[in-house]
Amino acid sequence: MFRGAVRLCAARGHLGRALSTRSGGSTLDWAGKVSEIKKKIQSVLPGGAWNPLYDTSHLPPEHSDVVIVGGGVLGLSVAYWLKRLEKQRGAIHVLVVERDHTYSRASTGLSVGGIRQQFSLPENIQLSLFSVDFLRNINDYLAVVDDPPLDLRFNPSGYLLLASEKGAAIMENNVKVQRQEGAKVCLMSPEQLRNKFPWINTDGVALGSYGLEGEGWFDPWCLLQGLRRKVQSMGVLFCHGEVTRFVSSSNLMETISGEEVTLKRIHEVHVKMDHSMEYQPVECAIVINAAGAWSGQIAELAGIGKGPPGTLQGTKLPVEPRKRYVYSWHCPQGPGLETPFVADTSGAYFRREGLGNNYLGGCSPTEEEEPDPGNLEVDHDFFQDKVWPPLAQRVPAFESLKCLVHLQVRSAWAGYYDYNTFDQNGVVGPHPLVVNMYFATGFSGHGLQQAPAVGRAVAEMVLEGHFQTIDLSPLLFTRFYLGEKVQEHNIF
Amino acid sequence: MAAPRASLHLVASTWNRGTRGIRGLSSAVAPENSQRKGRTLLQFLANRFYDVEILREYLFRKQISKVHKENRSFTYIKERYGPYIAGAYFVLKQGGAVKFQGKEWIRSTGRGYFSPQLLNFQAVPIEAVDASDCAINYEGLDNLLILKELQSLSLQRCPHVDDWCLSRLYQLADSLQELSLAGCPRISERGLACLHHLQNLRRLDISDLPAVSSPGLTQILVEEMLPNCEVLGAEWAQGLKPGPEEQSRDTASPVPA
């Protein structure tokens, strides 16, 4: 009531002032000002834009059931599946907090966008198969009634992994596992490779494995925007800010064996607004850590890893940013339209980009020469020293780049891997001690392609308490404490 | 739970009849002037009433699931009568035509597409399928990929055939000699790149594909990729047409639905 009265007074004040200044002016002026006054009155009326008290419309809500830290493709996928699997429309309030709303440093947009089933771990293969199915039916899953259909720009050209004599046995084993899981992969001898891809030099290659179906590359930006659009239409709120603090309570509990453990529960998430000092505490029931390369910092904020080393309290989330370069070059005599995504025995990779003989490629550096992840500057010498020589050896047509290399490398950029230093695999599911923090991170470069499936798994964990579609229990956080590595061999 | 769902069904079916035209238009990608009115009315209502919004979403889902339903496999027929009959039945049901080895073309004749004489051909392989203008999609392709003796396949003007479908055609690589993809609105150069598996191909028709960005260059690259194959494609001048003329051609050609 009082607020209404204040508003009315203020309105009158505005009007009165406007009228008094009007008396001296000309009549022509008056006609122009009438509409302005009308607008002013309208803005002052309840529901208008003008508010005499503090305006909080730019802040996130004070309560939200689920807060997702990180609005990349993984975070959005979790949001999507939470909203899709909820029992009743509008049952869960979801807030996505993203620090960088242009996604300029987010791994999603900077990735090469590949998808493959050629992993060594059955869980990874299953995740990837589910994601391929999702991407194929993306316009069913992410359809918004009045918006145009998404154009994923999927290139179904397949992956070609090459193995030296040393790696041939492992590759054969991997392909066996992949076929068991239902992936369409075939093995190729060097001779078959030469027949199929005449541009390849098979020196030092003992075996190749080639994905026939559901492998290739797509436009990551399209997936991100599609998810964002759909999630927004489902009622998920977005907030442009940064998570700076978790307010939590702890409980001293005793296990069956008599050990004392401290269970923590997060009650509030402090979201600091971008370019300002103000923050909003958001009361929440569940926090999902999908902050990608920076999820280690978020975990630390929640007190994960702060304890004596060797205990569960002291086990950190071993995810850190690692910088990876992608180079784009032009080679007029390069391989043609049939070129798959080729991963060489040396770890360097390349793929075709468009029709004009342009190629994208890169290589993962070794542990010792890992570049500083502080900025996203590109080291061009890395291409000269590490990426180009093995590729030129594999594809002799690239040899012609040698003399003209500075002209031919068209562009290059760098992006972050959410690198899991423990075993290069994702972390999914709840933390054993901070009971309401769930992870969806650490995928070390294959997070984009597995995001649709991981989102579903995390949403099932939150809503049902266990995995339903794909059993990801080997990827739970506890493995870091128990020291059980879930090794993935095919990471590049 | 059961009662409201049943009533929703009722409402939806009556609405479905009444708004078929508007719904059809609202799903179009580029709205025309005449369509705009119906579109905005529904949009207006959907923006203000949750019920209308949910209803529209429901109708939209139904439309999608209809295509999936039409493309399901006939497991029973396949187990009972073998892959050839199942494949033929699927194609005829979709409104296409099949040719058994050494026999005449069999076309679907409206309602009685499943004639008992089809069963005489249980052991005869199918050598040609004409699935022009059919609503066949990725899942429906299962029924064709089991026809290992298929030599000629025509998928002209199929609205749901996309790049993902082309990536599966390698399963026919041993037999397929003729392939026509003319007029498919969703096929692009990315899918055409997968045809390199089909090394026995003698004839490939890739003319009039609106989603291919540069038809001339694509044709040259496909010819390079398949040296033994005669590629029918865009005329060399097609890519050089001036902008407005091309636009008028685009709007004139009806999108098959």
XYZ file of C-alpha atoms in Angstrom:
749
model
C 0.000 0.000 0.000
C 2.611 2.457 1.099
C 4.747 1.730 -1.923
C 1.794 2.385 -4.197
C 1.160 5.716 -2.539
C 4.783 6.705 -2.898
C 4.661 5.829 -6.537
C 1.526 7.870 -7.061
C 3.055 10.868 -5.348
C 6.140 10.524 -7.437
C 4.011 10.337 -10.537
C 2.216 13.478 -9.592
C 5.472 15.176 -8.855
C 6.755 14.316 -12.283
C 3.580 15.511 -13.928
C 3.494 18.722 -11.943
C 7.031 19.566 -12.826
C 6.426 18.749 -16.457
C 3.378 21.019 -16.504
C 5.095 23.914 -14.814
C 7.938 23.959 -17.282
C 5.471 23.715 -20.074
C 3.733 27.025 -19.251
C 6.561 29.106 -20.644
C 7.168 27.055 -23.783
C 5.524 27.184 -27.207
C 2.463 25.123 -28.126
C 4.340 23.145 -30.773
C 6.643 21.867 -28.073
C 3.688 20.890 -25.989
C 2.318 18.393 -28.522
C 5.658 16.661 -28.678
C 5.958 16.424 -24.947
C 2.555 14.878 -24.358
C 3.648 11.454 -25.518
C 6.758 11.744 -23.417
C 4.708 12.464 -20.344
C 2.459 9.568 -21.140
C 5.480 7.317 -21.315
C 6.702 8.612 -17.985
C 3.377 7.909 -16.365
C 3.347 4.454 -17.815
C 6.780 3.673 -16.495
C 5.758 4.844 -13.058
C 2.606 2.704 -12.921
C 2.963 -0.656 -11.181
C 4.793 -3.133 -13.410
C 6.611 -0.359 -15.237
C 10.311 -0.015 -15.665
C 10.829 2.829 -13.223
C 11.212 1.764 -9.661
C 11.919 4.166 -6.817
C 13.378 1.386 -4.713
C 16.422 -0.719 -5.518
C 16.056 -2.571 -8.822
C 17.027 -6.239 -8.617
C 15.898 -7.486 -11.992
C 19.466 -8.115 -13.133
C 20.248 -10.375 -10.201
C 19.631 -14.109 -10.120
C 16.712 -15.368 -8.050
C 17.141 -15.785 -4.294
C 16.100 -19.426 -4.419
C 16.730 -22.097 -6.940
C 16.517 -25.850 -6.590
C 19.546 -26.545 -8.723
C 22.454 -24.213 -9.455
C 24.621 -25.255 -12.380
C 28.072 -23.682 -12.337
C 29.164 -23.341 -15.941
C 26.944 -22.683 -18.939
C 28.932 -24.609 -21.494
C 27.626 -27.538 -23.385
C 27.905 -29.882 -20.382
C 26.121 -27.561 -17.989
C 23.351 -26.861 -20.468
C 22.963 -30.536 -21.191
C 22.500 -31.257 -17.489
C 19.928 -28.453 -17.340
C 18.137 -29.875 -20.351
C 17.883 -33.383 -18.974
C 16.860 -32.148 -15.526
C 13.970 -30.274 -17.087
C 13.118 -33.099 -19.430
C 13.138 -35.852 -16.823
C 11.294 -33.871 -14.143
C 8.075 -35.541 -13.162
C 5.900 -32.494 -13.462
C 6.202 -29.422 -15.615
C 8.003 -26.677 -13.736
C 8.822 -28.914 -10.771
C 12.486 -27.960 -10.628
C 13.905 -24.468 -10.756
C 17.255 -24.506 -12.479
C 19.732 -21.631 -12.591
C 22.739 -21.699 -14.881
C 25.610 -19.421 -13.853
C 28.036 -18.601 -16.640
C 30.981 -16.283 -16.201
C 31.719 -15.646 -19.849
C 28.508 -15.060 -21.732
C 30.274 -14.583 -25.056
C 31.931 -17.991 -24.571
C 35.190 -16.469 -25.759
C 37.309 -18.719 -23.531
C 34.876 -21.605 -23.156
C 36.139 -24.914 -24.433
C 32.902 -25.628 -26.272
C 33.304 -23.126 -29.046
C 37.053 -23.539 -29.396
C 36.987 -27.275 -29.919
C 37.446 -29.055 -33.223
C 34.013 -30.643 -32.790
C 34.871 -34.272 -33.413
C 32.774 -37.230 -32.345
C 33.962 -40.818 -32.346
C 33.296 -44.171 -30.760
C 36.879 -45.314 -30.944
C 37.655 -45.315 -27.239
C 39.117 -48.086 -25.178
C 36.737 -47.784 -22.250
C 33.244 -49.323 -22.680
C 31.648 -46.436 -20.764
C 33.148 -43.894 -23.123
C 31.922 -45.854 -26.130
C 28.419 -46.041 -24.714
C 28.398 -42.337 -23.905
C 29.482 -41.565 -27.417
C 26.914 -43.858 -29.015
C 24.152 -42.234 -27.024
C 25.410 -38.793 -28.012
C 25.501 -39.696 -31.685
C 21.902 -40.761 -31.436
C 21.072 -37.480 -29.709
C 22.855 -35.445 -32.366
C 21.166 -37.365 -35.162
C 17.760 -36.627 -33.707
C 18.744 -33.187 -32.480
C 15.717 -31.594 -34.082
C 13.433 -33.927 -32.171
C 15.169 -33.398 -28.856
C 15.856 -29.688 -29.112
C 12.877 -28.593 -31.173
C 11.340 -25.305 -30.127
C 7.929 -24.785 -31.638
C 8.328 -21.544 -33.532
C 12.047 -21.575 -34.200
C 13.727 -22.897 -37.336
C 15.319 -26.349 -37.143
C 18.970 -26.579 -36.141
C 21.596 -27.230 -38.781
C 24.273 -29.225 -37.009
C 26.536 -29.396 -40.086
C 27.586 -32.911 -39.232
C 30.335 -34.365 -41.436
C 29.938 -38.140 -41.269
C 33.444 -38.783 -42.561
C 34.653 -41.041 -39.785
C 37.840 -41.266 -37.768
C 40.926 -43.069 -38.943
C 43.247 -44.044 -36.107
C 46.664 -45.379 -37.039
C 48.751 -47.689 -34.902
C 52.395 -48.629 -35.105
C 53.522 -52.187 -34.590
C 53.723 -51.576 -30.857
C 50.165 -50.338 -30.616
C 48.572 -52.799 -33.018
C 47.612 -55.363 -30.406
C 46.009 -52.711 -28.194
C 44.125 -51.337 -31.154
C 42.807 -54.752 -32.083
C 41.612 -55.196 -28.528
C 39.963 -51.781 -28.514
C 38.131 -52.476 -31.744
C 36.835 -55.708 -30.292
C 35.397 -53.817 -27.332
C 33.975 -51.131 -29.628
C 32.220 -53.697 -31.787
C 30.790 -55.405 -28.735
C 29.269 -52.130 -27.673
C 27.701 -51.675 -31.096
C 30.028 -49.217 -32.806
C 30.614 -49.698 -36.526
C 34.393 -49.810 -36.761
C 36.583 -51.773 -39.138
C 40.260 -52.655 -39.078
C 42.396 -51.924 -42.105
C 45.772 -53.237 -43.135
C 48.357 -50.828 -44.601
C 47.559 -52.134 -48.075
C 43.844 -51.539 -47.673
C 44.648 -48.090 -46.377
C 46.702 -47.308 -49.465
C 43.891 -48.523 -51.711
C 41.247 -46.523 -49.977
C 43.254 -43.386 -49.316
C 45.927 -43.134 -52.011
C 47.363 -39.973 -50.435
C 48.509 -41.738 -47.292
C 52.041 -42.957 -46.612
C 51.853 -46.136 -44.551
C 55.467 -46.270 -43.376
C 55.498 -47.340 -39.761
C 51.793 -48.139 -39.760
C 50.850 -51.678 -38.834
C 47.123 -51.266 -38.484
C 44.405 -48.684 -38.921
C 40.932 -48.575 -37.429
C 38.300 -46.679 -39.326
C 34.868 -45.660 -38.079
C 32.178 -46.300 -40.644
C 29.135 -44.812 -39.013
C 28.325 -42.100 -36.515
C 31.796 -40.606 -36.484
C 32.955 -37.301 -37.834
C 32.713 -33.698 -36.755
C 30.010 -31.110 -36.255
C 29.475 -27.482 -35.380
C 29.825 -27.161 -31.594
C 28.385 -23.666 -31.598
C 25.166 -24.981 -33.109
C 24.791 -27.581 -30.373
C 25.451 -24.950 -27.724
C 22.943 -22.485 -29.150
C 20.383 -25.230 -29.698
C 20.669 -26.370 -26.099
C 20.513 -22.796 -24.864
C 17.422 -22.022 -26.876
C 15.647 -25.183 -25.799
C 16.617 -24.867 -22.160
C 15.425 -21.275 -22.110
C 12.086 -22.304 -23.555
C 11.814 -24.911 -20.800
C 12.129 -22.238 -18.140
C 15.740 -22.457 -17.043
C 17.169 -19.148 -15.825
C 20.532 -17.826 -16.920
C 22.788 -15.561 -14.976
C 25.899 -13.766 -16.112
C 28.161 -13.917 -13.101
C 30.718 -15.807 -11.162
C 30.429 -18.150 -8.219
C 32.653 -16.777 -5.479
C 31.627 -18.574 -2.337
C 29.683 -21.514 -0.995
C 27.984 -21.253 2.371
C 27.818 -24.707 3.845
C 27.212 -26.503 7.102
C 29.126 -29.541 8.261
C 28.063 -32.544 10.261
C 30.322 -34.864 12.172
C 29.302 -38.459 11.412
C 30.660 -41.852 12.215
C 31.008 -44.682 9.731
C 30.216 -48.321 10.540
C 33.856 -48.975 11.164
C 34.005 -46.170 13.692
C 35.801 -43.614 11.551
C 34.779 -40.016 11.921
C 33.905 -38.094 8.780
C 32.630 -34.591 8.226
C 29.738 -34.381 5.843
C 29.185 -30.998 4.272
C 26.089 -29.565 2.699
C 26.000 -26.419 0.606
C 23.143 -24.102 1.460
C 23.921 -20.967 -0.448
C 25.883 -20.060 -3.511
C 27.185 -16.514 -3.741
C 26.966 -15.304 -7.314
C 29.045 -12.203 -7.967
C 27.743 -10.128 -10.827
C 29.989 -9.376 -13.747
C 31.922 -6.058 -13.558
C 30.528 -5.115 -10.196
C 31.056 -5.787 -6.543
C 27.503 -6.814 -5.792
C 26.608 -10.392 -5.262
C 23.483 -12.380 -4.666
C 23.285 -15.332 -2.320
C 21.226 -18.046 -4.002
C 19.711 -20.600 -1.691
C 19.864 -23.991 -3.340
C 19.487 -27.695 -2.760
C 21.939 -29.017 -5.325
C 25.037 -27.592 -7.001
C 26.331 -29.044 -10.237
C 29.953 -28.406 -11.027
C 30.221 -28.197 -14.802
C 32.815 -25.456 -14.900
C 35.019 -27.336 -17.344
C 38.665 -26.425 -17.096
C 38.040 -24.344 -13.968
C 36.028 -26.942 -12.070
C 39.038 -27.670 -9.874
C 38.809 -24.139 -8.473
C 35.067 -24.473 -7.892
C 35.636 -27.727 -6.036
C 38.240 -26.017 -3.887
C 35.774 -23.239 -3.063
C 33.432 -25.892 -1.735
C 36.205 -27.164 0.504
C 37.040 -30.273 -1.512
C 40.638 -31.290 -1.036
C 41.165 -29.263 2.149
C 42.282 -31.871 4.584
C 45.207 -34.050 5.470
C 46.604 -35.710 2.336
C 45.734 -39.354 1.851
C 42.252 -39.042 3.324
C 38.976 -38.583 1.501
C 38.818 -34.989 2.779
C 42.204 -34.283 1.318
C 41.470 -35.717 -2.111
C 41.387 -32.928 -4.657
C 39.460 -32.847 -7.882
C 42.389 -33.414 -10.254
C 41.017 -31.273 -13.088
C 43.074 -28.391 -14.425
C 43.141 -26.292 -17.589
C 45.525 -27.432 -20.299
C 46.106 -25.384 -23.390
C 45.771 -27.062 -26.779
C 46.480 -25.442 -30.144
C 44.494 -25.876 -33.326
C 46.027 -24.804 -36.636
C 44.264 -24.288 -39.917
C 46.222 -24.522 -43.151
C 45.660 -24.619 -46.853
C 47.264 -27.180 -49.141
C 46.183 -27.163 -52.796
C 47.300 -30.726 -53.512
C 46.016 -32.126 -50.235
C 43.688 -35.079 -49.722
C 40.217 -34.801 -51.221
C 36.619 -35.098 -50.159
C 36.946 -38.604 -48.684
C 39.449 -37.479 -46.012
C 38.449 -38.711 -42.564
C 39.625 -37.342 -39.236
C 43.119 -38.841 -39.231
C 44.948 -39.466 -35.965
C 48.537 -40.431 -36.645
C 50.678 -42.851 -34.665
C 52.594 -39.854 -33.314
C 49.469 -38.307 -31.796
C 49.132 -35.512 -34.349
C 45.771 -35.246 -36.047
C 44.142 -33.416 -38.930
C 40.832 -33.194 -40.705
C 39.370 -31.551 -43.763
C 37.587 -28.231 -43.327
C 35.124 -27.299 -46.037
C 35.656 -27.933 -49.735
C 38.614 -25.709 -50.588
C 41.468 -27.982 -49.479
C 41.656 -26.426 -46.046
C 42.677 -28.543 -43.107
C 42.550 -28.307 -39.332
C 45.002 -30.091 -37.138
C 47.005 -30.169 -33.974
C 48.793 -32.339 -31.495
C 48.809 -32.846 -27.746
C 52.124 -31.801 -26.212
C 53.951 -34.116 -23.880
C 53.730 -33.686 -20.134
C 57.101 -31.869 -19.995
C 56.399 -29.266 -22.644
C 52.888 -28.413 -21.485
C 52.345 -24.699 -22.288
C 51.342 -22.166 -19.678
C 47.535 -22.175 -19.473
C 47.361 -18.590 -18.234
C 46.480 -17.109 -21.619
C 45.225 -18.308 -24.974
C 48.156 -17.217 -27.114
C 49.253 -19.531 -29.898
C 52.762 -20.862 -30.174
C 53.445 -21.006 -33.910
C 56.747 -22.793 -33.474
C 54.829 -25.704 -32.057
C 53.289 -26.289 -35.478
C 56.714 -26.206 -37.118
C 58.329 -28.533 -34.636
C 55.671 -30.933 -33.499
C 52.548 -30.934 -35.652
C 53.719 -30.515 -39.178
C 56.662 -33.001 -39.409
C 54.670 -36.145 -38.512
C 51.741 -35.077 -40.680
C 53.981 -34.335 -43.655
C 55.504 -37.738 -43.238
C 52.075 -39.354 -43.154
C 50.614 -37.327 -46.009
C 53.374 -36.496 -48.507
C 51.177 -33.828 -50.119
C 51.645 -31.669 -47.043
C 55.379 -31.656 -47.746
C 54.814 -28.741 -50.094
C 54.027 -26.562 -47.095
C 57.677 -26.624 -46.175
C 58.940 -23.584 -48.043
C 55.760 -21.562 -47.785
C 54.708 -22.488 -44.345
C 54.082 -18.995 -43.042
C 51.864 -18.220 -45.976
C 49.930 -21.438 -45.806
C 48.976 -21.573 -42.137
C 45.815 -19.560 -42.369
C 44.886 -19.229 -38.753
C 45.391 -20.810 -35.412
C 43.780 -20.662 -32.030
C 44.063 -22.212 -28.624
C 41.474 -23.693 -26.313
C 41.350 -25.384 -22.949
C 41.001 -29.051 -22.117
C 39.377 -29.779 -18.777
C 42.268 -32.122 -18.215
C 41.933 -34.833 -15.648
C 45.511 -35.418 -14.538
C 44.588 -38.656 -12.768
C 43.333 -40.781 -15.655
C 42.077 -38.492 -18.469
C 38.474 -39.484 -17.930
C 35.384 -37.628 -16.853
C 34.135 -37.223 -13.312
C 30.411 -37.796 -12.934
C 28.086 -37.983 -9.969
C 28.083 -36.705 -6.379
C 30.984 -35.991 -4.094
C 31.064 -38.436 -1.171
C 31.561 -35.751 1.483
C 30.089 -32.567 0.044
C 26.845 -34.405 -0.407
C 24.960 -32.018 -2.639
C 27.677 -31.181 -5.131
C 27.565 -33.179 -8.360
C 30.284 -33.252 -10.994
C 30.067 -33.256 -14.758
C 33.584 -32.366 -15.723
C 37.116 -33.553 -16.434
C 36.479 -35.106 -19.820
C 39.909 -34.091 -21.129
C 38.824 -33.063 -24.600
C 35.949 -35.396 -25.301
C 33.407 -33.553 -23.182
C 31.700 -31.908 -26.122
C 30.907 -35.123 -27.924
C 29.717 -36.882 -24.786
C 27.826 -33.956 -23.292
C 24.300 -35.112 -24.227
C 24.817 -38.482 -22.553
C 26.673 -37.135 -19.529
C 23.914 -34.583 -18.949
C 21.406 -37.368 -18.849
C 23.486 -39.479 -16.479
C 23.949 -36.594 -14.030
C 20.270 -35.680 -14.209
C 19.334 -39.273 -13.443
C 21.725 -39.292 -10.522
C 20.143 -36.114 -9.145
C 16.540 -37.152 -9.693
C 16.636 -40.911 -9.138
C 19.758 -41.413 -7.085
C 21.349 -43.896 -9.464
C 22.380 -44.241 -13.096
C 19.693 -45.648 -15.372
C 20.570 -45.352 -19.040
C 24.332 -45.773 -18.883
C 26.100 -47.085 -15.812
C 28.877 -44.625 -15.114
C 29.822 -45.847 -11.662
C 33.483 -46.314 -12.689
C 33.602 -42.537 -13.244
C 32.554 -41.570 -9.713
C 34.730 -39.265 -7.605
C 35.707 -41.986 -5.108
C 38.154 -43.482 -7.588
C 40.602 -40.660 -6.880
C 40.691 -41.642 -3.227
C 40.839 -45.378 -3.872
C 43.485 -44.881 -6.554
C 41.576 -46.897 -9.149
C 42.577 -45.503 -12.503
C 40.058 -45.863 -15.319
C 42.571 -45.486 -18.077
C 41.536 -44.275 -21.504
C 44.182 -44.944 -24.136
C 42.695 -43.042 -27.033
C 43.213 -39.446 -25.991
C 44.632 -36.934 -28.347
C -3.205 -39.370 -14.054
C -5.137 -41.407 -16.601
C -8.170 -39.177 -16.781
C -6.504 -35.886 -17.687
C -4.306 -37.599 -20.208
C -7.345 -39.132 -21.917
C -9.107 -35.785 -22.064
C -5.967 -34.172 -23.455
C -6.012 -36.761 -26.168
C -9.595 -35.915 -27.036
C -8.958 -32.227 -27.162
C -5.862 -32.707 -29.214
C -7.546 -34.812 -31.819
C -10.386 -32.352 -32.358
C -7.948 -29.475 -32.445
C -5.767 -31.392 -34.738
C -8.529 -31.553 -37.308
C -9.423 -27.913 -36.950
C -5.953 -26.463 -37.056
C -4.285 -28.808 -39.466
C -3.749 -26.049 -41.964
C -2.324 -23.586 -39.494
C -0.137 -26.174 -37.880
C 1.243 -27.192 -41.211
C 2.104 -23.627 -41.963
C 3.566 -22.891 -38.571
C 6.130 -25.618 -39.055
C 7.386 -24.090 -42.264
C 10.834 -22.591 -41.961
C 10.234 -19.434 -43.925
C 6.775 -18.007 -43.399
C 5.023 -16.510 -46.392
C 2.707 -13.553 -46.199
C -0.462 -15.585 -46.392
C 0.762 -17.854 -43.620
C 1.813 -15.121 -41.301
C -1.648 -14.368 -40.015
C -2.444 -17.853 -38.783
C 1.013 -18.155 -37.385
C 0.899 -15.007 -35.375
C -2.542 -15.805 -34.006
C -1.356 -19.116 -32.600
C 1.853 -17.519 -31.436
C -0.103 -14.769 -29.736
C -2.245 -17.306 -27.935
C 0.740 -19.475 -27.075
C 2.562 -16.531 -25.558
C -0.348 -15.794 -23.273
C -1.823 -19.159 -22.354
C 0.168 -22.083 -21.049
C -2.477 -24.496 -22.319
C -2.077 -23.357 -25.891
C 1.672 -23.526 -25.567
C 1.548 -27.084 -24.258
C -0.945 -28.027 -26.916
C 1.240 -26.695 -29.675
C 4.207 -28.546 -28.275
C 2.141 -31.705 -28.124
C 1.014 -31.348 -31.725
C 4.579 -30.664 -32.791
C 5.791 -33.836 -31.055
C 3.019 -35.800 -32.700
C 4.100 -34.587 -36.085
C 7.648 -35.760 -35.417
C 6.594 -39.118 -34.075
C 4.452 -39.723 -37.147
C 7.540 -39.834 -39.348
C 9.213 -42.227 -36.925
C 6.143 -44.425 -36.884
C 6.054 -44.661 -40.639
C 9.673 -45.740 -40.690
C 9.616 -48.543 -38.181
C 10.884 -51.923 -39.298
C 8.617 -54.868 -39.900
C 10.421 -57.371 -37.711
C 7.612 -59.872 -37.889
C 7.511 -59.925 -41.690
C 11.273 -60.058 -41.825
C 11.442 -63.075 -39.556
C 8.574 -64.859 -41.253
C 9.161 -64.108 -44.942
C 12.770 -62.975 -45.169
C 14.447 -59.634 -45.874
C 13.303 -59.260 -49.485
C 9.611 -59.372 -48.709
C 10.098 -57.093 -45.707
C 12.016 -54.593 -47.833
C 9.484 -54.739 -50.659
C 6.598 -54.341 -48.245
C 8.210 -51.342 -46.637
C 8.885 -49.595 -49.937
C 5.423 -50.327 -51.313
C 3.803 -49.118 -48.121
C 5.726 -45.874 -48.417
C 4.444 -45.455 -51.957
C 7.551 -46.465 -53.876
C 8.315 -49.247 -56.329
C 10.481 -52.369 -56.272
C 11.904 -54.635 -58.935
C 12.722 -58.234 -58.141
C 15.523 -59.810 -60.146
C 14.280 -60.683 -63.627
C 10.774 -59.451 -62.896
C 8.733 -56.377 -63.730
C 8.528 -53.255 -61.567
C 5.905 -53.541 -58.856
C 4.354 -50.237 -57.876
C 2.107 -49.557 -54.959
C -1.489 -49.220 -56.037
C -3.067 -47.046 -53.457
C -4.539 -49.026 -50.614
C -3.937 -52.631 -51.610
C -0.176 -52.350 -51.559
C 0.338 -55.771 -50.093
C -0.764 -58.237 -52.700
C -0.429 -61.939 -51.888
C 1.518 -62.569 -55.092
C 4.415 -60.769 -53.447
C 4.928 -63.866 -51.341
C 5.921 -65.853 -54.431
C 9.172 -63.906 -54.556
C 10.475 -64.881 -51.143
C 13.731 -66.240 -52.535
C 14.123 -63.690 -55.331
C 16.485 -60.871 -54.497
C 15.460 -57.275 -55.075
C 17.665 -55.529 -57.602
C 16.128 -52.085 -57.822
C 14.185 -49.807 -55.519
C 12.536 -46.572 -56.495
C 11.697 -44.681 -53.327
C 11.095 -41.287 -54.902
C 9.025 -38.867 -52.847
C 8.881 -41.270 -49.904
C 8.988 -40.189 -46.267
C 11.862 -42.568 -45.621
C 14.390 -41.591 -42.925
C 17.452 -42.922 -41.127
C 15.578 -45.671 -39.312
C 13.556 -46.654 -42.351
C 16.748 -47.174 -44.269
C 17.268 -50.340 -42.185
C 14.740 -52.031 -44.417
C 16.734 -51.254 -47.540
C 20.212 -51.956 -46.200
C 19.408 -55.630 -45.708
C 18.865 -56.000 -49.476
C 22.385 -57.103 -50.280
C 21.784 -57.505 -54.035
C 20.422 -54.016 -54.545
C 21.909 -52.499 -57.693
C 19.859 -49.409 -58.230
C 18.447 -47.113 -55.605
C 16.508 -43.958 -56.218
C 15.860 -41.604 -53.330
C 14.709 -38.645 -55.378
C 13.030 -35.782 -53.558
C 12.876 -37.616 -50.219
C 12.321 -34.908 -47.599
C 13.775 -36.847 -44.662
C 16.877 -38.309 -46.283
C 19.862 -36.423 -44.861
C 23.620 -36.688 -44.500
C 23.281 -39.242 -41.708
C 21.466 -41.560 -44.094
C 24.199 -41.324 -46.701
C 26.764 -42.363 -44.127
C 24.990 -45.720 -43.878
C 24.989 -46.571 -47.564
C 28.443 -48.178 -47.281
C 26.593 -51.356 -46.318
C 25.453 -51.627 -49.941
C 28.919 -50.934 -51.323
C 29.343 -54.369 -52.890
C 26.278 -54.277 -55.095
C 25.100 -50.721 -55.620
C 25.698 -49.398 -59.136
C 23.167 -46.649 -59.562
C 22.158 -44.066 -57.018
C 19.942 -41.083 -57.473
C 19.719 -38.392 -54.807
C 18.288 -35.641 -56.977
C 16.152 -33.075 -55.278
C 16.651 -34.187 -51.667
C 16.367 -30.961 -49.672
C 18.506 -32.059 -46.708
C 21.513 -33.597 -48.428
C 24.658 -31.480 -48.418
C 28.239 -31.899 -49.562
C 29.124 -33.244 -46.123
C 27.028 -36.329 -46.720
C 28.167 -36.747 -50.308
C 31.729 -37.115 -49.001
C 30.704 -40.486 -47.521
C 29.875 -41.957 -50.903
C 33.542 -42.824 -51.428
C 32.729 -46.230 -49.939
C 30.607 -47.059 -52.991
C 33.421 -47.971 -55.334
C 31.157 -50.033 -57.631
C 28.970 -47.073 -58.388
C 28.555 -46.410 -62.112
C 25.993 -43.653 -62.074
C 25.258 -41.018 -59.461
C 22.668 -38.287 -59.736
C 23.291 -35.334 -57.419
C 21.465 -32.655 -59.345
C 19.244 -30.069 -57.720
C 20.355 -30.359 -54.106
C 19.424 -27.048 -52.476
C 21.520 -27.616 -49.332
C 24.799 -28.006 -51.237
C 26.607 -24.698 -50.957
C 28.654 -24.818 -54.168
C 27.219 -27.426 -56.537
C 29.825 -27.039 -59.260
C 32.824 -27.539 -57.010
C 31.102 -30.358 -55.158
C 30.463 -32.191 -58.393
C 34.099 -31.928 -59.422
C 35.249 -33.199 -56.029
C 32.772 -36.098 -56.136
C 33.988 -36.993 -59.615
C 37.545 -36.990 -58.301
C 36.511 -39.182 -55.405
C 34.644 -41.713 -57.591
C 36.722 -41.969 -60.769
C 34.708 -44.848 -62.288
C 31.378 -43.187 -61.834
C 29.375 -40.976 -64.100
C 28.190 -38.094 -61.972
C 25.093 -36.253 -63.050
C 25.013 -32.963 -61.325
C 24.470 -29.323 -61.634
C 25.166 -27.768 -64.993
C 28.404 -25.924 -64.924
C 26.631 -22.583 -65.088
C 24.315 -23.190 -62.172
C 26.649 -21.734 -59.615
C 27.089 -18.633 -61.736
C 23.460 -17.646 -61.838
C 22.791 -14.127 -60.598
C 21.282 -13.828 -57.149
C 17.688 -12.755 -57.798
C 17.075 -15.355 -60.470
C 18.234 -18.085 -58.182
C 15.966 -16.846 -55.475
C 12.924 -16.935 -57.705
C 13.805 -20.472 -58.736
C 14.016 -21.491 -55.119
C 10.609 -20.237 -54.192
C 9.037 -21.676 -57.322
C 10.142 -25.215 -56.640
C 7.773 -26.664 -54.083
C 9.349 -28.293 -51.065
C 8.080 -31.844 -51.009
C 6.344 -32.613 -47.772
